[in-house]
XYZ file of C-alpha atoms in Angstrom:
595
model
C 8.452 16.362 0.013
C 5.510 18.766 0.332
C 1.788 18.268 0.469
C -0.236 19.449 -2.460
C -0.787 23.188 -2.483
C -3.677 24.318 -4.673
C -3.209 27.216 -7.028
C -5.125 30.380 -6.205
C -8.671 29.084 -6.467
C -10.964 30.147 -9.218
C -14.236 31.818 -8.337
C -17.105 29.544 -7.462
C -18.455 27.585 -10.378
C -20.564 25.287 -8.202
C -23.139 26.175 -5.589
C -21.010 25.022 -2.681
C -19.088 22.123 -1.237
C -20.782 18.927 -0.133
C -22.085 19.192 3.415
C -24.749 16.998 4.956
C -27.952 18.660 6.115
C -27.348 17.308 9.626
C -23.906 18.942 9.705
C -25.417 22.191 8.442
C -27.941 22.214 11.290
C -25.213 21.353 13.818
C -23.061 24.253 12.599
C -26.026 26.640 12.736
C -26.801 25.447 16.280
C -23.209 25.984 17.407
C -23.241 29.468 15.911
C -26.467 30.317 17.734
C -25.287 28.940 21.069
C -22.028 30.893 20.849
C -23.897 34.115 20.051
C -23.803 36.893 22.692
C -27.459 37.684 21.876
C -28.605 34.110 22.546
C -30.459 34.969 25.772
C -32.308 37.854 24.150
C -33.440 35.576 21.328
C -34.633 32.936 23.803
C -36.572 35.578 25.748
C -38.216 36.844 22.556
C -39.006 33.260 21.536
C -40.794 32.686 24.849
C -42.807 35.885 24.373
C -43.677 34.836 20.818
C -44.868 31.436 22.025
C -47.162 33.120 24.544
C -48.562 35.424 21.842
C -49.094 32.516 19.439
C -50.963 30.528 22.123
C -53.146 33.547 22.892
C -53.791 34.024 19.164
C -54.845 30.382 18.839
C -57.283 30.853 21.707
C -58.690 33.968 20.018
C -59.142 32.071 16.749
C -61.020 29.313 18.581
C -63.347 31.991 19.992
C -63.760 33.408 16.493
C -64.558 29.945 15.140
C -67.209 29.425 17.815
C -68.668 32.833 16.919
C -69.461 31.526 13.411
C -72.340 29.312 14.573
C -74.513 31.907 16.400
C -73.731 34.611 13.860
C -74.744 32.614 10.764
C -77.682 31.070 12.621
C -78.948 34.575 13.394
C -78.747 35.329 9.668
C -80.598 32.109 8.869
C -83.383 33.047 11.391
C -83.347 36.708 10.330
C -82.945 37.618 14.018
C -81.770 41.272 14.019
C -81.193 41.546 17.790
C -79.014 38.418 17.864
C -77.212 39.649 14.742
C -76.297 42.968 16.429
C -75.126 41.155 19.580
C -72.873 38.914 17.518
C -71.440 41.932 15.702
C -70.429 43.317 19.099
C -68.859 39.997 20.036
C -66.957 40.002 16.755
C -65.572 43.469 17.520
C -64.238 42.303 20.879
C -62.632 39.153 19.443
C -61.235 40.976 16.398
C -59.785 43.761 18.571
C -58.107 41.181 20.796
C -56.642 39.396 17.769
C -55.528 42.695 16.200
C -53.553 43.618 19.319
C -51.938 40.183 19.313
C -51.095 40.452 15.584
C -49.387 43.833 16.025
C -47.412 42.580 19.038
C -46.373 39.439 17.166
C -45.192 41.475 14.182
C -42.932 43.570 16.415
C -41.584 40.474 18.175
C -41.001 38.812 14.786
C -38.916 41.764 13.589
C -36.880 41.978 16.801
C -36.202 38.237 16.758
C -35.047 38.402 13.121
C -32.843 41.396 13.969
C -31.107 39.637 16.857
C -30.843 36.420 14.848
C -29.030 38.312 12.121
C -26.807 40.129 14.603
C -25.773 36.893 16.279
C -25.198 34.972 13.043
C -23.404 37.774 11.195
C -21.100 38.621 14.092
C -20.256 34.967 14.681
C -19.408 34.216 11.050
C -17.416 37.445 10.620
C -15.492 36.694 13.831
C -14.701 33.183 12.586
C -13.623 34.630 9.226
C -11.310 37.307 10.632
C -9.615 35.107 13.235
C -6.040 33.854 13.152
C -5.522 34.740 9.475
C -8.256 32.297 8.408
C -9.627 34.675 5.757
C -6.310 34.787 3.912
C -5.699 31.057 4.188
C -9.220 30.311 2.989
C -8.731 32.623 0.028
C -5.563 30.781 -0.928
C -6.932 27.247 -0.529
C -10.654 27.210 -1.288
C -13.142 28.715 -3.754
C -15.201 29.685 -0.706
C -12.604 32.318 0.170
C -12.482 34.124 -3.168
C -15.660 36.191 -2.694
C -17.164 35.438 0.711
C -18.997 38.774 0.914
C -22.201 37.239 -0.504
C -22.218 34.579 2.220
C -21.234 36.992 4.988
C -23.812 39.610 4.043
C -26.745 38.584 1.862
C -26.891 34.874 2.680
C -26.504 35.520 6.425
C -29.318 38.090 6.263
C -31.628 35.742 4.391
C -30.828 32.846 6.690
C -31.552 34.860 9.854
C -34.785 36.381 8.578
C -36.095 33.186 6.997
C -35.199 31.057 10.023
C -37.239 33.397 12.196
C -40.170 33.516 9.793
C -40.319 29.785 9.084
C -39.824 28.769 12.723
C -42.644 31.019 13.891
C -44.845 29.805 11.043
C -44.195 26.162 11.901
C -44.947 26.660 15.605
C -48.075 28.642 14.802
C -49.311 26.017 12.339
C -48.683 23.230 14.860
C -50.590 25.026 17.613
C -53.509 25.779 15.278
C -53.574 22.154 14.165
C -53.735 20.884 17.743
C -56.316 23.506 18.661
C -58.737 23.008 15.768
C -58.429 19.317 15.054
C -60.527 18.605 18.163
C -63.131 21.165 17.105
C -63.375 19.670 13.634
C -63.497 16.137 15.030
C -66.394 17.019 17.302
C -68.319 18.787 14.537
C -67.964 15.857 12.110
C -68.592 12.984 14.539
C -71.869 11.112 14.790
C -72.866 11.570 11.153
C -74.075 8.394 9.412
C -73.488 7.939 5.678
C -76.094 6.085 3.595
C -75.040 4.489 0.326
C -77.099 1.933 -1.695
C -78.812 0.556 1.361
C -75.670 0.529 3.498
C -75.128 2.793 6.498
C -71.745 3.552 8.020
C -70.074 6.164 10.169
C -66.536 7.626 9.934
C -65.539 9.232 13.260
C -64.209 12.747 12.609
C -64.459 12.280 8.865
C -63.744 15.960 8.137
C -60.403 15.638 9.922
C -59.437 12.758 7.640
C -60.621 14.779 4.669
C -58.347 17.685 5.654
C -55.401 15.307 6.189
C -55.950 13.635 2.809
C -56.322 16.961 1.000
C -53.172 18.469 2.548
C -51.235 15.228 1.985
C -52.063 15.188 -1.726
C -51.059 18.845 -2.012
C -47.755 18.160 -0.211
C -46.970 15.213 -2.452
C -47.577 17.225 -5.610
C -45.486 20.109 -4.272
C -42.589 17.765 -3.483
C -42.715 16.273 -6.968
C -42.930 19.622 -8.755
C -40.562 21.663 -6.560
C -37.705 19.281 -5.695
C -35.221 21.287 -7.805
C -35.729 24.561 -5.948
C -32.998 24.124 -3.316
C -30.327 23.456 -5.929
C -31.572 26.245 -8.202
C -31.536 28.765 -5.353
C -28.010 27.758 -4.324
C -26.819 28.083 -7.929
C -28.403 31.502 -8.236
C -26.718 32.751 -5.055
C -23.342 31.511 -6.312
C -23.826 33.258 -9.662
C -24.958 36.466 -7.943
C -21.776 36.363 -5.853
C -19.665 35.936 -8.983
C -21.308 38.943 -10.650
C -20.770 41.099 -7.577
C -17.142 39.983 -7.359
C -16.529 40.876 -11.028
C -18.094 44.319 -10.599
C -16.083 45.029 -7.454
C -12.842 43.865 -9.075
C -13.428 46.035 -12.143
C -14.295 49.050 -9.971
C -11.106 48.653 -7.925
C -8.927 48.500 -11.057
C -10.536 51.085 -13.351
C -7.272 52.939 -14.010
C -5.379 49.801 -15.058
C -8.305 48.675 -17.235
C -8.509 52.067 -18.952
C -4.749 52.225 -19.555
C -4.754 48.733 -21.052
C -7.825 49.480 -23.196
C -9.513 46.511 -21.562
C -13.051 47.907 -21.266
C -14.388 45.607 -23.961
C -12.809 42.526 -22.364
C -14.140 43.466 -18.934
C -17.561 44.247 -20.373
C -17.673 40.860 -22.058
C -16.567 39.140 -18.850
C -19.207 40.929 -16.759
C -21.878 40.166 -19.359
C -20.969 36.473 -19.111
C -21.455 36.616 -15.341
C -24.731 38.488 -15.817
C -25.885 35.873 -18.329
C -25.240 33.163 -15.746
C -27.339 35.053 -13.172
C -30.182 35.580 -15.646
C -30.042 31.936 -16.699
C -30.364 30.897 -13.043
C -33.290 33.265 -12.529
C -35.052 31.912 -15.619
C -34.669 28.347 -14.374
C -35.865 29.381 -10.925
C -38.822 31.275 -12.414
C -39.841 28.213 -14.411
C -39.665 25.985 -11.316
C -41.628 28.478 -9.214
C -44.234 28.840 -11.945
C -44.722 25.088 -12.047
C -44.986 25.027 -8.255
C -47.610 27.802 -8.377
C -49.880 25.521 -10.417
C -49.954 23.233 -7.379
C -50.016 25.747 -4.509
C -52.491 28.169 -6.099
C -54.665 25.374 -7.483
C -55.042 23.644 -4.150
C -55.485 27.048 -2.508
C -58.476 27.947 -4.656
C -60.007 24.507 -4.202
C -59.718 24.969 -0.418
C -62.551 27.536 -0.647
C -64.989 24.876 -1.856
C -63.625 21.590 -0.500
C -64.699 22.062 3.178
C -68.252 22.931 2.073
C -68.348 19.832 -0.122
C -67.080 17.608 2.676
C -69.551 19.037 5.210
C -72.454 19.158 2.734
C -73.737 15.581 3.410
C -74.324 16.388 7.089
C -75.931 19.735 6.261
C -78.318 18.354 3.648
C -79.186 15.438 5.922
C -80.410 17.993 8.452
C -77.975 17.046 11.238
C -76.019 20.312 10.857
C -77.334 23.893 10.891
C -76.146 26.586 8.490
C -74.143 28.132 11.313
C -72.666 24.725 12.109
C -71.793 24.323 8.434
C -69.880 27.636 8.406
C -68.208 26.785 11.717
C -67.140 23.399 10.340
C -65.868 25.027 7.139
C -63.825 27.564 9.138
C -62.399 24.819 11.378
C -61.574 22.733 8.299
C -59.708 25.656 6.752
C -57.716 26.167 9.971
C -56.752 22.478 10.101
C -56.040 22.407 6.380
C -53.958 25.607 6.567
C -51.900 24.115 9.385
C -51.414 20.834 7.533
C -50.500 22.516 4.265
C -47.999 24.882 5.880
C -45.262 22.827 4.244
C -46.982 23.156 0.858
C -47.384 26.926 1.102
C -43.784 27.331 2.252
C -42.072 24.763 0.039
C -40.367 27.462 -2.036
C -39.354 29.392 1.089
C -37.991 26.213 2.723
C -35.933 25.460 -0.390
C -34.601 29.035 -0.335
C -33.802 28.706 3.385
C -31.960 25.418 2.840
C -29.876 27.019 0.073
C -28.917 29.939 2.350
C -28.175 27.528 5.222
C -25.950 25.434 2.960
C -23.899 28.424 1.798
C -23.429 30.007 5.229
C -22.717 26.707 7.013
C -20.272 25.657 4.271
C -18.264 28.839 4.828
C -18.292 28.429 8.612
C -17.357 24.747 8.330
C -14.439 25.572 6.037
C -13.167 28.165 8.527
C -13.479 25.853 11.531
C -12.054 22.789 9.765
C -9.044 24.813 8.661
C -7.604 24.628 12.175
C -7.882 20.833 12.135
C -5.683 20.394 9.041
C -2.839 17.887 9.513
C 0.520 19.360 10.494
C 2.507 17.098 8.148
C 3.845 19.028 5.184
C 3.211 22.343 6.938
C 5.538 24.945 8.395
C 5.145 25.255 12.148
C 5.164 28.836 13.463
C 5.494 29.064 17.272
C 6.925 31.302 19.969
C 10.590 30.668 20.703
C 13.194 32.266 22.925
C 13.008 35.942 23.933
C 15.023 38.322 21.792
C 15.597 36.031 18.802
C 13.964 34.648 15.677
C 15.057 31.194 14.475
C 14.490 29.420 11.159
C 14.922 25.691 11.667
C 15.245 23.653 8.433
C 12.674 25.892 6.737
C 11.690 24.949 3.180
C 8.948 26.790 1.284
C 6.665 25.192 -1.310
C 5.686 27.754 -3.917
C 3.932 25.474 -6.398
C 3.183 21.774 -6.159
C 1.993 19.198 -8.641
C 0.987 16.056 -6.752
C 3.715 15.332 -4.218
C 6.454 16.985 -6.253
C 7.709 20.517 -5.487
C 8.192 22.017 -8.956
C 9.129 25.406 -7.609
C 10.277 25.581 -4.000
C 13.159 27.065 -2.075
C 14.903 27.006 1.276
C 17.366 29.010 3.298
C 20.884 28.111 2.284
C 22.384 28.747 5.730
C 21.689 26.029 8.283
C 19.166 27.010 10.990
C 19.980 30.736 11.161
C 19.039 32.729 14.259
C 18.437 36.491 14.135
C 19.077 38.351 17.386
C 17.319 41.449 18.677
C 18.776 44.617 17.134
C 20.329 42.881 14.076
C 19.972 44.080 10.487
C 19.472 41.195 8.067
C 18.870 41.035 4.316
C 17.526 37.829 2.766
C 17.825 37.366 -0.979
C 18.735 34.485 -3.244
C 18.490 32.708 -6.563
C 16.762 34.277 -9.535
C 13.081 33.309 -9.739
C 12.631 32.582 -6.039
C 9.319 33.974 -4.829
C 10.664 35.712 -1.737
C 7.219 36.976 -0.779
C 6.288 33.432 0.295
C 9.013 33.504 2.965
C 7.632 36.855 4.150
C 4.147 35.324 4.355
C 5.473 32.174 6.033
C 7.114 34.179 8.844
C 3.825 36.074 9.240
C 1.963 32.745 9.505
C 0.076 33.240 6.233
C 1.787 30.571 4.096
C 2.030 27.228 5.913
C 3.041 25.091 2.938
C 6.452 23.549 3.249
C 8.479 22.114 6.136
C 10.465 23.217 9.157
C 9.848 25.479 12.126
C 9.821 29.251 12.509
C 10.437 30.298 16.118
C 9.229 33.856 16.640
C 10.494 36.028 19.503
C 8.400 35.795 22.643
C 7.904 39.561 22.811
C 5.419 39.448 19.919
C 6.106 43.106 19.035
C 6.562 42.372 15.336
C 5.441 44.510 12.398
C 5.212 43.247 8.804
C 5.486 45.760 5.959
C 4.369 44.397 2.545
C 5.096 45.950 -0.849
C 1.486 47.034 -1.230
C 0.362 48.610 2.009
C -3.311 48.442 2.955
C -4.795 51.875 3.554
C -8.271 51.634 5.077
C -10.879 54.257 4.293
C -11.169 56.852 7.034
C -9.418 59.812 8.631
C -5.717 60.195 7.916
C -4.887 59.818 11.625
C -6.690 56.444 11.677
C -4.888 55.284 8.546
C -1.552 56.327 9.992
C -2.094 54.418 13.255
C -3.782 51.337 11.705
C -4.488 48.815 13.151
C -4.032 50.597 16.491
C -6.310 53.331 17.802
C -5.202 56.804 16.737
C -5.931 58.080 20.249
C -2.734 56.374 21.397
C -0.587 58.899 19.509
C -0.384 62.676 19.791
C -1.028 64.976 16.843
C 2.505 66.335 17.247
C 4.019 62.851 16.881
C 1.911 62.143 13.804
C 2.813 65.436 12.118
C 6.508 64.930 12.908
C 6.419 61.429 11.409
C 4.734 62.676 8.240
C 7.329 65.434 7.818
C 10.162 62.936 8.342
C 9.013 60.656 5.500
C 8.415 63.520 3.058
C 4.617 63.829 3.394
C 4.553 67.434 4.566
C 1.787 68.282 2.069
C -0.755 66.178 3.966
C 0.563 66.714 7.492
C -2.219 69.218 8.219
C -5.032 66.905 7.078
C -5.135 64.439 9.978
C -8.910 64.756 10.403
C -9.734 64.533 6.700
C -11.656 61.393 5.674
C -10.816 60.106 2.166
C -9.839 57.134 0.014
C -6.146 57.641 0.685
C -5.224 54.606 -1.413
C -6.474 56.579 -4.436
C -5.211 60.023 -3.463
C -1.630 58.906 -2.781
C 0.750 57.397 -5.319
C 2.892 54.306 -4.670
C 5.816 56.257 -3.167
C 3.525 58.247 -0.876
C 1.675 55.137 0.281
C 4.944 53.456 1.236
C 6.098 56.667 2.944
C 2.865 56.637 4.955
C 3.637 53.051 6.049
C 7.090 54.183 7.202
C 5.503 57.052 9.134
C 3.596 54.343 10.989
C 6.922 52.652 11.785
C 8.221 55.882 13.308
C 5.109 56.174 15.459
C 4.994 52.582 16.696
C 8.745 51.928 17.050
C 8.359 48.120 16.918
C 11.151 45.920 18.228
C 10.943 43.632 15.179
C 10.254 44.746 11.579
C 9.999 42.396 8.594
C 9.943 44.147 5.209
C 9.091 42.561 1.878
C 11.229 44.346 -0.743
C 9.509 47.626 0.107
C 12.156 49.843 -1.531
C 11.783 48.150 -4.920
C 10.409 50.370 -7.715
C 10.408 53.617 -5.737
C 11.905 56.939 -6.832
C 15.566 57.434 -5.790
C 14.696 60.336 -3.476
C 12.015 58.256 -1.763
C 14.423 55.326 -1.377
C 17.018 57.608 0.216
C 14.475 59.102 2.618
C 12.996 55.773 3.673
C 16.407 54.093 4.031
C 17.344 56.901 6.403
C 14.174 56.254 8.417
C 15.151 52.582 8.798
C 18.653 53.540 9.903
C 17.148 55.699 12.654
C 15.199 52.748 14.145
C 18.152 51.939 16.372
C 16.262 49.750 18.825
C 14.504 47.664 16.177
C 15.490 44.425 14.461
C 15.182 44.861 10.684
C 14.706 41.835 8.402
C 14.629 42.926 4.770
C 13.494 40.215 2.326
C 14.545 41.303 -1.155
C 17.272 43.087 -3.072
C 17.994 46.703 -2.263
C 21.357 48.398 -2.724
C 20.181 51.336 -0.625
C 19.285 49.096 2.336
C 22.604 47.247 2.036
C 24.684 50.424 1.728
C 22.873 52.317 4.480
C 22.533 49.595 7.129
C 25.313 47.079 6.251
C 23.123 44.073 7.076
C 24.067 40.455 7.548
C 23.091 38.339 4.540
C 21.044 35.160 4.262
C 20.466 33.391 0.959
C 17.558 31.486 -0.597
C 18.196 28.620 -2.998
C 15.768 26.838 -5.249
C 14.981 23.165 -4.715
C 13.141 20.709 -6.927
C 12.246 17.037 -6.717
C 13.628 16.356 -10.204
C 17.202 17.103 -9.172
C 19.327 16.323 -6.160
C 18.932 18.954 -3.480
C 22.114 20.400 -1.994
C 22.465 20.259 1.746
C 22.156 23.561 3.625
C 25.478 25.258 4.328
C 26.583 26.599 7.662
């Protein structure tokens, strides 16, 4: 009868879901293009390209400077030596100015990249109740803070750094490959009576050297992407465990559960340390390749150019110029080698952020079959058409579901209604279904067109901040006068904090359960919504609090009150109409709804 509904997902035990690299890049591109800072990033990118081109030109000038400078040393020509020192100062000063400007542009580009990416992903996350639905249906939603914060930061900064590095390496390669080709052309090799010439042989030497280094790096470092993704997942799990323990310290202390929590956190920490050890081993092995080829690069260009120098066709200055050009070409070609670890890290961050964004976007494309449809209906009424709720599903069988016993009830504006039912029915799921949070089941919920509907859960969320902001949440506190706020607080029995509207505190820790619910009712008095849906909010409160809050509800004369739960005080005070919930199961015949 119902589609499969997963249990509350366990924290991530795998790096992430499967997502092709092409899809990851497409998602990242869509995020960038939708960013409000896109134009600023494009402008900075254009400025960076101009700076990189100017830097390449300066490096060509510096490379040309090598020949006269080292030739003046070889001739012991002091006057020429001093002139070349002056030329070096001019070129170096020009390059220094470009380097400083590029650094600033790099930082600004990374900043705007992070702003655009972070805002886009957060907006996708906190849109149309996606965050809650993702939390209930996917491991990605259990602790997304790592992806939203740390992974988004790394992805933005590394994308900027690697993109600029790639462009710079490409421009240097194009700029210096011609210089190196010219310097190494025309040389004739002699071997055992044979003579032959290899046009631009130093260019081919640089290509071969960088190619070998790239191949070795690929062989040694292929595990890095997976290891980085695993580490990020384990780091997220550790952070989640620490946050959960910190938010429940009182309950842990009362239960004497410190040892259990400590053991649990140590297990998460062990997983992080194990990931870091594996990553350290892989990076150490990769360093053998990158550092080894890096040190050899000091000598290799001299060795390759040595035949021409010793044959007398190349001066000492030409030798140093050729060596410098070789190193520029080699550095550009081995950019991938030097950045293999960073690229693997970037791919891991891209995978985690794009997987979260894909899950959020794909959520809206889920098939409607087996889902409750929540839409706007007629003005002034709320209708429940053949609504059945799936609370737990195994395969295609509803082991624990329920439905409204009355056939297609309609609640009119101004009515008082109480909905209760069979023992064991999870009434909270009906509350969430009306709010659009729990789509699993069948039928249609037609909400009133006015849209002025307020949902009051058993555990009210109290954001950190000033009391006036908490009281008005999620609206702006400026929309209510201090007098109205103080009056509301007095009416619900919170006179002791009525004078603390501008005090900033963790009110969820300073107020007990009764006071937190009273604060939620003070918000009802302020907002005066036309429709109020309450989820058993009077359950477990002190009798005096129940009496006070029931009186507050009775005074909301213009509001429709839908109370989901069992409360004698609500029934006695407001004399509501009753609706009933009955359990259904696929292993027994289901009774037809009654009129």
